[in-house]
mmCIF file of C-alpha atoms and ligand atoms in Angstrom:
data_model
loop_
_atom_site.group_PDB
_atom_site.id
_atom_site.type_symbol
_atom_site.label_atom_id
_atom_site.label_comp_id
_atom_site.label_asym_id
_atom_site.label_seq_id
_atom_site.Cartn_x
_atom_site.Cartn_y
_atom_site.Cartn_z
ATOM 1 C CA MET A 219 -1.186 3.149 -5.335
ATOM 2 C CA GLN A 220 -0.625 3.204 -9.067
ATOM 3 C CA VAL A 221 -0.141 -0.107 -10.887
ATOM 4 C CA GLY A 222 0.358 0.611 -14.537
ATOM 5 C CA ASN A 223 -2.196 3.332 -15.254
ATOM 6 C CA LYS A 224 -4.753 2.222 -12.646
ATOM 7 C CA ASN A 225 -5.049 3.064 -8.954
ATOM 8 C CA TYR A 226 -5.295 0.079 -6.631
ATOM 9 C CA ARG A 227 -5.747 -0.694 -2.984
ATOM 10 C CA SER A 228 -4.745 -4.077 -1.582
ATOM 11 C CA ILE A 229 -8.395 -4.915 -0.638
ATOM 12 C CA TRP A 230 -11.768 -3.531 -1.735
ATOM 13 C CA LEU A 231 -15.433 -4.376 -2.031
ATOM 14 C CA ASP A 232 -16.521 -5.375 -5.534
ATOM 15 C CA GLU A 233 -18.323 -2.339 -6.950
ATOM 16 C CA SER A 234 -20.959 -4.423 -8.741
ATOM 17 C CA ASP A 235 -21.479 -7.176 -6.155
ATOM 18 C CA PRO A 236 -21.300 -6.251 -2.437
ATOM 19 C CA THR A 237 -21.095 -9.945 -1.462
ATOM 20 C CA VAL A 238 -17.594 -10.136 -2.966
ATOM 21 C CA VAL A 239 -14.383 -8.795 -1.442
ATOM 22 C CA ARG A 240 -11.466 -8.394 -3.863
ATOM 23 C CA VAL A 241 -7.770 -8.605 -3.048
ATOM 24 C CA ILE A 242 -4.468 -8.557 -4.927
ATOM 25 C CA ASP A 243 -2.976 -12.072 -4.866
ATOM 26 C CA GLN A 244 0.352 -11.468 -3.162
ATOM 27 C CA GLN A 245 1.437 -15.062 -3.681
ATOM 28 C CA LYS A 246 1.608 -14.456 -7.421
ATOM 29 C CA LEU A 247 3.549 -11.204 -7.300
ATOM 30 C CA PRO A 248 5.852 -10.073 -8.814
ATOM 31 C CA PHE A 249 5.552 -12.624 -11.621
ATOM 32 C CA SER A 250 1.828 -11.994 -12.277
ATOM 33 C CA PHE A 251 -0.713 -9.409 -11.123
ATOM 34 C CA GLU A 252 -3.919 -11.275 -10.265
ATOM 35 C CA ILE A 253 -7.049 -10.361 -8.317
ATOM 36 C CA CYS A 254 -8.749 -12.864 -5.987
ATOM 37 C CA GLU A 255 -12.419 -12.873 -5.025
ATOM 38 C CA LEU A 256 -13.331 -13.690 -1.422
ATOM 39 C CA ARG A 257 -16.973 -14.711 -0.950
ATOM 40 C CA SER A 258 -17.028 -16.498 2.426
ATOM 41 C CA VAL A 259 -15.419 -16.727 5.855
ATOM 42 C CA GLU A 260 -13.620 -19.815 4.559
ATOM 43 C CA ASP A 261 -12.199 -17.873 1.591
ATOM 44 C CA VAL A 262 -10.811 -15.198 3.905
ATOM 45 C CA TYR A 263 -9.343 -17.791 6.285
ATOM 46 C CA ALA A 264 -7.571 -19.472 3.354
ATOM 47 C CA ALA A 265 -6.340 -16.161 1.919
ATOM 48 C CA ILE A 266 -4.831 -15.105 5.259
ATOM 49 C CA SER A 267 -3.266 -18.483 6.089
ATOM 50 C CA ASN A 268 -1.757 -19.095 2.627
ATOM 51 C CA MET A 269 -0.666 -15.417 2.560
ATOM 52 C CA THR A 270 -2.599 -14.354 -0.520
ATOM 53 C CA VAL A 271 -3.120 -11.396 1.800
ATOM 54 C CA ARG A 272 -0.461 -10.627 4.392
ATOM 55 C CA GLY A 273 0.917 -7.710 6.408
ATOM 56 C CA ALA A 274 -0.609 -6.687 9.755
ATOM 57 C CA PRO A 275 -2.982 -3.853 8.712
ATOM 58 C CA LEU A 276 -4.256 -5.774 5.671
ATOM 59 C CA ILE A 277 -4.768 -8.965 7.707
ATOM 60 C CA GLY A 278 -6.862 -6.816 10.062
ATOM 61 C CA ALA A 279 -8.971 -5.412 7.233
ATOM 62 C CA ALA A 280 -9.456 -8.894 5.774
ATOM 63 C CA GLY A 281 -10.589 -10.109 9.205
ATOM 64 C CA ALA A 282 -13.097 -7.273 9.365
ATOM 65 C CA PHE A 283 -14.526 -8.197 5.957
ATOM 66 C CA ALA A 284 -14.685 -11.844 7.081
ATOM 67 C CA ILE A 285 -17.110 -10.879 9.851
ATOM 68 C CA TYR A 286 -19.168 -8.971 7.283
ATOM 69 C CA LEU A 287 -19.224 -12.054 5.021
ATOM 70 C CA ALA A 288 -20.182 -14.135 8.069
ATOM 71 C CA THR A 289 -23.256 -11.930 8.534
ATOM 72 C CA LEU A 290 -24.245 -12.746 4.930
ATOM 73 C CA GLU A 291 -23.932 -16.457 5.802
ATOM 74 C CA MET A 292 -26.320 -16.087 8.744
ATOM 75 C CA ASN A 293 -29.728 -17.583 8.056
ATOM 76 C CA PRO A 294 -32.669 -17.451 10.417
ATOM 77 C CA ALA A 295 -32.950 -21.270 10.275
ATOM 78 C CA THR A 296 -29.631 -21.718 12.035
ATOM 79 C CA ASN A 297 -28.328 -20.176 15.275
ATOM 80 C CA SER A 298 -27.038 -17.043 13.555
ATOM 81 C CA TRP A 299 -25.257 -15.502 16.539
ATOM 82 C CA GLN A 300 -23.446 -18.751 17.183
ATOM 83 C CA HIS A 301 -22.318 -18.702 13.549
ATOM 84 C CA LEU A 302 -20.968 -15.176 13.998
ATOM 85 C CA LYS A 303 -19.204 -16.171 17.226
ATOM 86 C CA ASN A 304 -17.651 -19.229 15.575
ATOM 87 C CA ALA A 305 -16.562 -17.188 12.555
ATOM 88 C CA ALA A 306 -14.889 -14.594 14.801
ATOM 89 C CA ARG A 307 -12.997 -17.236 16.792
ATOM 90 C CA TYR A 308 -12.042 -19.080 13.589
ATOM 91 C CA ILE A 309 -10.737 -16.040 11.734
ATOM 92 C CA SER A 310 -8.909 -14.639 14.787
ATOM 93 C CA SER A 311 -7.031 -17.944 15.122
ATOM 94 C CA CYS A 312 -5.769 -17.837 11.549
ATOM 95 C CA ARG A 313 -2.353 -16.233 12.202
ATOM 96 C CA PRO A 314 -1.373 -15.438 15.843
ATOM 97 C CA THR A 315 1.258 -12.670 15.755
ATOM 98 C CA ALA A 316 -0.336 -9.634 14.042
ATOM 99 C CA VAL A 317 -2.650 -8.143 16.727
ATOM 100 C CA ASN A 318 -4.550 -6.234 14.004
ATOM 101 C CA LEU A 319 -6.501 -9.404 13.178
ATOM 102 C CA SER A 320 -8.154 -9.957 16.564
ATOM 103 C CA TRP A 321 -8.473 -6.180 17.053
ATOM 104 C CA ALA A 322 -10.421 -5.764 13.790
ATOM 105 C CA VAL A 323 -12.636 -8.824 14.347
ATOM 106 C CA ASP A 324 -13.549 -7.631 17.877
ATOM 107 C CA HIS A 325 -14.079 -4.076 16.614
ATOM 108 C CA VAL A 326 -16.631 -5.159 13.962
ATOM 109 C CA ARG A 327 -18.466 -7.336 16.507
ATOM 110 C CA GLU A 328 -18.668 -4.399 18.932
ATOM 111 C CA ARG A 329 -20.061 -2.234 16.128
ATOM 112 C CA ILE A 330 -22.679 -4.909 15.361
ATOM 113 C CA ASN A 331 -23.661 -5.191 19.045
ATOM 114 C CA GLY A 332 -23.853 -1.424 19.343
ATOM 115 C CA ARG A 333 -25.626 -0.744 16.058
ATOM 116 C CA LEU A 334 -28.486 1.703 15.873
ATOM 117 C CA CYS A 335 -31.871 0.018 15.534
ATOM 118 C CA GLY A 336 -33.188 -0.074 12.006
ATOM 119 C CA LYS A 337 -29.712 -0.870 10.749
ATOM 120 C CA SER A 338 -29.190 -4.447 9.643
ATOM 121 C CA ILE A 339 -26.333 -6.514 11.045
ATOM 122 C CA SER A 340 -24.732 -6.762 7.602
ATOM 123 C CA GLU A 341 -25.033 -3.028 6.927
ATOM 124 C CA GLU A 342 -23.259 -2.241 10.210
ATOM 125 C CA ALA A 343 -20.613 -4.920 9.669
ATOM 126 C CA LEU A 344 -19.836 -3.670 6.165
ATOM 127 C CA GLU A 345 -19.682 -0.058 7.314
ATOM 128 C CA ALA A 346 -17.317 -1.066 10.115
ATOM 129 C CA ALA A 347 -15.025 -2.945 7.712
ATOM 130 C CA LEU A 348 -14.969 -0.011 5.284
ATOM 131 C CA ASP A 349 -14.300 2.399 8.185
ATOM 132 C CA ILE A 350 -11.301 0.304 9.236
ATOM 133 C CA CYS A 351 -9.941 0.550 5.678
ATOM 134 C CA LYS A 352 -10.478 4.328 5.625
ATOM 135 C CA MET A 353 -8.826 4.692 9.050
ATOM 136 C CA GLU A 354 -5.767 2.616 8.060
ATOM 137 C CA ILE A 355 -5.332 4.712 4.922
ATOM 138 C CA GLU A 356 -5.443 7.916 7.015
ATOM 139 C CA ASN A 357 -3.046 6.316 9.520
ATOM 140 C CA CYS A 358 -0.536 5.584 6.754
ATOM 141 C CA LYS A 359 -0.850 9.080 5.297
ATOM 142 C CA ALA A 360 -0.122 10.566 8.746
ATOM 143 C CA ILE A 361 2.751 8.124 9.312
ATOM 144 C CA GLY A 362 4.162 9.241 5.955
ATOM 145 C CA LYS A 363 4.262 12.884 7.028
ATOM 146 C CA HIS A 364 5.910 12.122 10.390
ATOM 147 C CA GLY A 365 8.460 9.770 8.812
ATOM 148 C CA LEU A 366 9.247 12.269 6.067
ATOM 149 C CA SER A 367 10.637 14.685 8.679
ATOM 150 C CA LEU A 368 13.295 12.108 9.635
ATOM 151 C CA ILE A 369 14.304 11.577 5.997
ATOM 152 C CA GLU A 370 14.430 15.342 5.355
ATOM 153 C CA GLU A 371 16.670 15.815 8.413
ATOM 154 C CA ILE A 372 19.161 13.196 7.169
ATOM 155 C CA SER A 373 18.989 14.538 3.605
ATOM 156 C CA LYS A 374 19.914 18.027 4.826
ATOM 157 C CA LYS A 375 22.975 16.620 6.614
ATOM 158 C CA LYS A 376 23.914 14.682 3.464
ATOM 159 C CA THR A 377 23.600 17.851 1.357
ATOM 160 C CA GLY A 378 21.646 16.119 -1.385
ATOM 161 C CA ALA A 379 23.367 12.725 -1.475
ATOM 162 C CA PRO A 380 20.807 9.887 -1.400
ATOM 163 C CA VAL A 381 19.431 8.895 1.999
ATOM 164 C CA ASN A 382 20.131 5.164 2.309
ATOM 165 C CA ILE A 383 17.239 3.382 4.015
ATOM 166 C CA LEU A 384 17.384 -0.303 4.923
ATOM 167 C CA THR A 385 14.109 -2.214 5.285
ATOM 168 C CA HIS A 386 13.140 -5.812 6.067
ATOM 169 C CA CYS A 387 10.126 -7.712 4.710
ATOM 170 C CA ASN A 388 7.319 -5.744 3.048
ATOM 171 C CA ALA A 389 5.626 -2.983 5.043
ATOM 172 C CA GLY A 390 4.356 -1.275 1.918
ATOM 173 C CA TRP A 391 0.897 -0.468 0.554
ATOM 174 C CA LEU A 392 0.423 -4.158 -0.265
ATOM 175 C CA ALA A 393 0.700 -4.934 3.478
ATOM 176 C CA CYS A 394 -1.703 -2.139 4.392
ATOM 177 C CA ILE A 395 -4.604 -0.781 2.334
ATOM 178 C CA ASP A 396 -2.691 2.020 0.653
ATOM 179 C CA TYR A 397 0.541 4.048 1.009
ATOM 180 C CA GLY A 398 2.126 1.528 3.423
ATOM 181 C CA THR A 399 3.831 2.221 6.740
ATOM 182 C CA VAL A 400 7.578 2.053 6.021
ATOM 183 C CA THR A 401 6.995 3.040 2.385
ATOM 184 C CA ALA A 402 4.698 6.034 3.060
ATOM 185 C CA PRO A 403 7.533 8.450 4.032
ATOM 186 C CA ILE A 404 9.740 6.992 1.288
ATOM 187 C CA TYR A 405 7.084 7.684 -1.386
ATOM 188 C CA LEU A 406 6.551 11.211 -0.031
ATOM 189 C CA ALA A 407 10.313 11.914 -0.037
ATOM 190 C CA HIS A 408 10.642 10.579 -3.577
ATOM 191 C CA GLU A 409 7.678 12.652 -4.759
ATOM 192 C CA ALA A 410 9.255 15.703 -3.085
ATOM 193 C CA GLY A 411 12.451 15.131 -5.066
ATOM 194 C CA ILE A 412 14.496 14.142 -2.012
ATOM 195 C CA PRO A 413 17.064 11.565 -3.209
ATOM 196 C CA VAL A 414 16.477 8.249 -1.451
ATOM 197 C CA HIS A 415 17.807 4.724 -1.984
ATOM 198 C CA VAL A 416 16.400 1.598 -0.319
ATOM 199 C CA TRP A 417 18.366 -1.516 0.652
ATOM 200 C CA VAL A 418 15.718 -4.259 0.429
ATOM 201 C CA ASP A 419 16.288 -7.429 2.481
ATOM 202 C CA GLU A 420 15.163 -10.466 0.470
ATOM 203 C CA THR A 421 13.422 -11.740 3.662
ATOM 204 C CA ARG A 422 13.643 -15.463 3.531
ATOM 205 C CA PRO A 423 11.851 -17.815 3.603
ATOM 206 C CA ARG A 424 8.875 -16.238 1.728
ATOM 207 C CA ASN A 425 10.936 -13.416 0.190
ATOM 208 C CA GLN A 426 8.444 -10.592 0.818
ATOM 209 C CA GLY A 427 11.325 -8.142 0.278
ATOM 210 C CA ALA A 428 12.632 -9.725 -2.924
ATOM 211 C CA ARG A 429 9.142 -10.215 -4.376
ATOM 212 C CA LEU A 430 6.895 -7.438 -2.997
ATOM 213 C CA THR A 431 8.995 -4.499 -1.749
ATOM 214 C CA THR A 432 11.135 -4.428 -4.898
ATOM 215 C CA TRP A 433 7.949 -4.629 -6.997
ATOM 216 C CA GLU A 434 6.314 -1.752 -5.120
ATOM 217 C CA LEU A 435 9.413 0.480 -5.240
ATOM 218 C CA GLY A 436 9.873 -0.386 -8.912
ATOM 219 C CA GLN A 437 6.290 0.645 -9.690
ATOM 220 C CA ALA A 438 6.949 3.980 -7.931
ATOM 221 C CA GLY A 439 10.363 4.538 -9.518
ATOM 222 C CA VAL A 440 12.164 4.609 -6.151
ATOM 223 C CA PRO A 441 15.863 3.572 -6.424
ATOM 224 C CA HIS A 442 16.498 0.337 -4.516
ATOM 225 C CA THR A 443 18.928 -2.571 -4.242
ATOM 226 C CA LEU A 444 18.024 -6.123 -3.246
ATOM 227 C CA ILE A 445 20.340 -7.681 -0.642
ATOM 228 C CA ALA A 446 20.661 -11.036 1.055
ATOM 229 C CA ASP A 447 19.273 -10.911 4.598
ATOM 230 C CA ASN A 448 22.733 -11.176 6.155
ATOM 231 C CA THR A 449 24.155 -8.167 4.334
ATOM 232 C CA GLY A 450 22.763 -5.299 6.405
ATOM 233 C CA GLY A 451 25.340 -5.494 9.196
ATOM 234 C CA HIS A 452 28.231 -5.197 6.753
ATOM 235 C CA LEU A 453 26.577 -2.191 5.047
ATOM 236 C CA MET A 454 26.103 -0.490 8.418
ATOM 237 C CA GLN A 455 29.736 -1.085 9.391
ATOM 238 C CA HIS A 456 30.735 0.730 6.212
ATOM 239 C CA GLY A 457 28.401 3.677 6.728
ATOM 240 C CA MET A 458 26.178 2.712 3.820
ATOM 241 C CA VAL A 459 22.932 2.794 5.842
ATOM 242 C CA ASP A 460 21.578 6.077 7.221
ATOM 243 C CA ILE A 461 18.424 4.706 8.831
ATOM 244 C CA VAL A 462 16.600 1.396 9.275
ATOM 245 C CA LEU A 463 12.798 1.442 8.871
ATOM 246 C CA VAL A 464 10.843 -1.730 9.649
ATOM 247 C CA GLY A 465 7.196 -2.589 10.164
ATOM 248 C CA CYS A 466 5.483 -4.167 13.160
ATOM 249 C CA ASP A 467 2.957 -6.945 13.748
ATOM 250 C CA ARG A 468 2.509 -6.402 17.447
ATOM 251 C CA ALA A 469 4.059 -3.793 19.722
ATOM 252 C CA THR A 470 3.730 -3.882 23.517
ATOM 253 C CA ARG A 471 2.824 -0.989 25.792
ATOM 254 C CA ARG A 472 6.537 -0.516 26.627
ATOM 255 C CA GLY A 473 7.700 -0.534 22.995
ATOM 256 C CA ASP A 474 8.927 -4.085 22.335
ATOM 257 C CA VAL A 475 8.169 -4.857 18.692
ATOM 258 C CA ALA A 476 7.406 -8.130 16.909
ATOM 259 C CA ASN A 477 8.084 -8.092 13.170
ATOM 260 C CA LYS A 478 9.241 -10.458 10.424
ATOM 261 C CA ILE A 479 11.930 -12.937 11.498
ATOM 262 C CA GLY A 480 15.329 -11.310 11.107
ATOM 263 C CA THR A 481 14.252 -7.857 12.284
ATOM 264 C CA TYR A 482 15.888 -8.356 15.712
ATOM 265 C CA LEU A 483 19.237 -9.112 14.059
ATOM 266 C CA LYS A 484 18.973 -5.870 12.045
ATOM 267 C CA ALA A 485 18.278 -3.996 15.278
ATOM 268 C CA LEU A 486 21.372 -5.491 16.911
ATOM 269 C CA ALA A 487 23.540 -4.465 13.959
ATOM 270 C CA ALA A 488 22.031 -0.979 13.905
ATOM 271 C CA TYR A 489 22.581 -0.585 17.655
ATOM 272 C CA ASP A 490 26.205 -1.746 17.335
ATOM 273 C CA ASN A 491 26.825 0.762 14.529
ATOM 274 C CA ASN A 492 24.791 3.710 15.886
ATOM 275 C CA VAL A 493 22.405 3.564 12.953
ATOM 276 C CA PRO A 494 18.927 4.933 13.817
ATOM 277 C CA PHE A 495 16.398 2.073 13.933
ATOM 278 C CA TYR A 496 12.672 2.884 13.728
ATOM 279 C CA SER A 497 9.605 0.673 13.756
ATOM 280 C CA VAL A 498 6.736 2.182 11.771
ATOM 281 C CA PHE A 499 3.138 1.203 12.465
ATOM 282 C CA PRO A 500 -0.439 2.348 13.127
ATOM 283 C CA SER A 501 -1.743 2.140 16.701
ATOM 284 C CA THR A 502 -3.928 -0.796 15.624
ATOM 285 C CA SER A 503 -0.682 -2.806 15.842
ATOM 286 C CA ILE A 504 -0.167 -1.978 19.526
ATOM 287 C CA ASP A 505 -1.314 -4.560 22.094
ATOM 288 C CA PHE A 506 -1.915 -2.312 25.082
ATOM 289 C CA ASP A 507 -2.578 -5.320 27.334
ATOM 290 C CA ILE A 508 0.971 -6.694 27.265
ATOM 291 C CA THR A 509 4.411 -5.407 28.285
ATOM 292 C CA ASP A 510 7.176 -7.982 27.762
ATOM 293 C CA GLY A 511 7.272 -8.815 24.057
ATOM 294 C CA ILE A 512 9.609 -11.816 24.263
ATOM 295 C CA SER A 513 7.458 -13.724 26.753
ATOM 296 C CA GLU A 514 4.002 -12.400 25.811
ATOM 297 C CA ILE A 515 3.850 -12.095 21.991
ATOM 298 C CA PRO A 516 2.771 -15.321 20.234
ATOM 299 C CA VAL A 517 5.262 -16.077 17.429
ATOM 300 C CA GLU A 518 3.809 -17.930 14.450
ATOM 301 C CA GLU A 519 5.518 -21.146 13.369
ATOM 302 C CA ARG A 520 4.856 -22.066 9.759
ATOM 303 C CA GLY A 521 5.481 -25.176 7.676
ATOM 304 C CA ALA A 522 9.058 -26.425 7.135
ATOM 305 C CA GLY A 523 8.452 -26.479 3.388
ATOM 306 C CA GLU A 524 8.841 -22.705 3.214
ATOM 307 C CA VAL A 525 12.440 -23.060 4.453
ATOM 308 C CA LEU A 526 13.318 -26.249 2.551
ATOM 309 C CA THR A 527 12.275 -24.804 -0.798
ATOM 310 C CA ILE A 528 12.316 -21.563 -2.744
ATOM 311 C CA SER A 529 9.999 -20.329 -5.511
ATOM 312 C CA GLY A 530 10.827 -18.283 -8.548
ATOM 313 C CA ILE A 531 10.237 -17.879 -12.241
ATOM 314 C CA SER A 532 11.883 -20.152 -14.796
ATOM 315 C CA GLY A 533 11.089 -19.024 -18.314
ATOM 316 C CA LYS A 534 7.367 -18.246 -18.026
ATOM 317 C CA GLU A 535 6.661 -20.728 -15.241
ATOM 318 C CA VAL A 536 6.763 -20.176 -11.488
ATOM 319 C CA VAL A 537 8.561 -23.186 -10.029
ATOM 320 C CA THR A 538 9.384 -24.297 -6.503
ATOM 321 C CA VAL A 539 12.644 -26.145 -5.922
ATOM 322 C CA ARG A 540 14.181 -27.843 -2.903
ATOM 323 C CA ILE A 541 17.364 -26.108 -1.720
ATOM 324 C CA CYS A 542 18.742 -28.832 0.566
ATOM 325 C CA PRO A 543 19.224 -32.620 0.718
ATOM 326 C CA GLU A 544 16.052 -34.683 0.949
ATOM 327 C CA ASN A 545 14.815 -35.492 4.493
ATOM 328 C CA THR A 546 16.435 -32.332 5.902
ATOM 329 C CA SER A 547 14.409 -31.092 8.870
ATOM 330 C CA ALA A 548 13.685 -27.355 9.152
ATOM 331 C CA ALA A 549 12.201 -24.880 11.661
ATOM 332 C CA ASN A 550 10.223 -21.902 10.412
ATOM 333 C CA TYR A 551 9.549 -19.103 12.918
ATOM 334 C CA GLY A 552 7.700 -16.279 11.168
ATOM 335 C CA PHE A 553 8.521 -13.411 13.521
ATOM 336 C CA ASP A 554 10.915 -12.275 16.244
ATOM 337 C CA VAL A 555 10.781 -9.614 18.934
ATOM 338 C CA THR A 556 13.046 -6.574 19.051
ATOM 339 C CA PRO A 557 13.276 -5.297 22.629
ATOM 340 C CA ALA A 558 12.535 -1.590 23.136
ATOM 341 C CA ARG A 559 16.126 -0.913 24.284
ATOM 342 C CA LEU A 560 17.379 -1.484 20.708
ATOM 343 C CA ILE A 561 14.784 0.805 19.073
ATOM 344 C CA THR A 562 15.547 4.500 18.430
ATOM 345 C CA GLY A 563 11.876 5.370 18.038
ATOM 346 C CA LEU A 564 8.391 4.464 16.906
ATOM 347 C CA ILE A 565 6.685 6.235 13.981
ATOM 348 C CA THR A 566 2.907 6.129 14.377
ATOM 349 C CA GLU A 567 -0.049 8.063 13.005
ATOM 350 C CA LYS A 568 0.125 10.348 16.038
ATOM 351 C CA GLY A 569 3.813 11.131 15.619
ATOM 352 C CA ILE A 570 7.257 9.862 16.572
ATOM 353 C CA CYS A 571 8.056 8.758 20.122
ATOM 354 C CA ARG A 572 10.681 6.803 21.993
ATOM 355 C CA ALA A 573 10.057 3.101 22.544
ATOM 356 C CA GLU A 574 9.236 3.700 26.177
ATOM 357 C CA GLU A 575 5.978 3.128 28.101
ATOM 358 C CA LYS A 576 5.720 6.719 29.355
ATOM 359 C CA ASP A 577 6.108 8.142 25.832
ATOM 360 C CA ILE A 578 3.648 5.662 24.327
ATOM 361 C CA LYS A 579 1.253 6.433 27.195
ATOM 362 C CA LYS A 580 1.535 10.173 26.487
ATOM 363 C CA MET A 581 0.770 9.554 22.815
ATOM 364 C CA PHE A 582 -2.099 7.070 23.357
ATOM 365 C CA SER A 583 -3.345 8.073 26.806
ATOM 366 C CA ASP A 584 -6.909 6.984 25.941
ATOM 367 C CA LYS A 585 -5.673 3.389 25.569
ATOM 368 C CA PHE A 586 -4.034 3.210 29.022
ATOM 369 C CA GLU A 587 -6.310 2.480 32.014
HETATM 370 O O1 MRU B 842 4.304 -12.763 7.286
HETATM 371 P P1 MRU B 842 3.912 -11.397 6.796
HETATM 372 O O2 MRU B 842 4.289 -11.133 5.392
HETATM 373 O O3 MRU B 842 2.462 -11.090 7.072
HETATM 374 O O4 MRU B 842 4.785 -10.399 7.737
HETATM 375 C C1 MRU B 842 4.617 -9.040 7.522
HETATM 376 C C2 MRU B 842 5.509 -8.204 8.356
HETATM 377 O O5 MRU B 842 6.274 -8.653 9.191
HETATM 378 C C3 MRU B 842 5.352 -6.716 8.187
HETATM 379 O O6 MRU B 842 6.564 -6.062 8.414
HETATM 380 C C4 MRU B 842 4.314 -6.196 9.178
HETATM 381 O O7 MRU B 842 3.157 -6.972 9.082
HETATM 382 C C5 MRU B 842 3.984 -4.755 8.971
HETATM 383 S S1 MRU B 842 3.055 -4.516 7.567
HETATM 384 C C6 MRU B 842 2.758 -2.851 7.506
#
């Protein structure tokens, strides 16, 4: 996507040095636009855990590149395969909820094990990581087209008045490789001249909505309004939301969806107010081995500091301040699960379906035994 007058992806291989993976530092946005260089498995682990890179598809791609970098760290003197195995286990354990991470790490290892002779381990690993990036970009493009049809339908009914979309967290191009999941249909609608307006949840405690989604939509010129996380229900009660579009970190084979903490509450409000609620994601975010999201999806717990403090810009300096009395204890669950019964539909690269096992099975029959 365009940043200023230059096209960017959220992750790419350094053109001049193939041992360096480059990413946009999402911790610094929107107050500064900085690029980070990842040169080792350790660098990738740090970037994923401190959320320099975040968002399910991007975490997956970063995991894939980590296995590639691990192959560059292999030296004949040491037990190389053991190093690769350790790196895969280490990186996959970095953040538990987004299934894309373990999927991508396993996928690159399978490619390495199945590589054609004459091809080096690193060549195959790099190709696999780049293929995952290409595939996720195509997935988001396809998701954009399918999601656009929903926005067009609502726009027709509204005879040209803006389509009001509510979203939670950041499921934009920053969270993917390009185009985004939730944002892909929004960008297409905007480019097609269909009036849209986005209610952007701030998304405490790390404010991915306030920091990243507003920044992305601002770069693209898409009208949007930042709201406190608890505002969506009120807006829905007053008919000010036409559709809710949220991302996904792990969906189950029956359509339960884990996404950023707070998503479940938006689904409840949407259900209570008959507002269509869609989760938007590539099939790499589906865990076909599990069914019951609430009991089977691991929910990440992060440090209390993220809840006890808030960061922002003061003058030219980014500062972090405590927002509560000293010695206050805090709990910080990163995700929650929205049961399929509250979801109107799923928007994937293969199309739109109901959040039901038989519909998901029809769409991804090759993934069901
Ligand atoms: O903790 P984060 O910022 O990685 O959480 C991200 C989300 O919950 C996104 O909605 C999800 O990963 C989908 S990104 C296309």
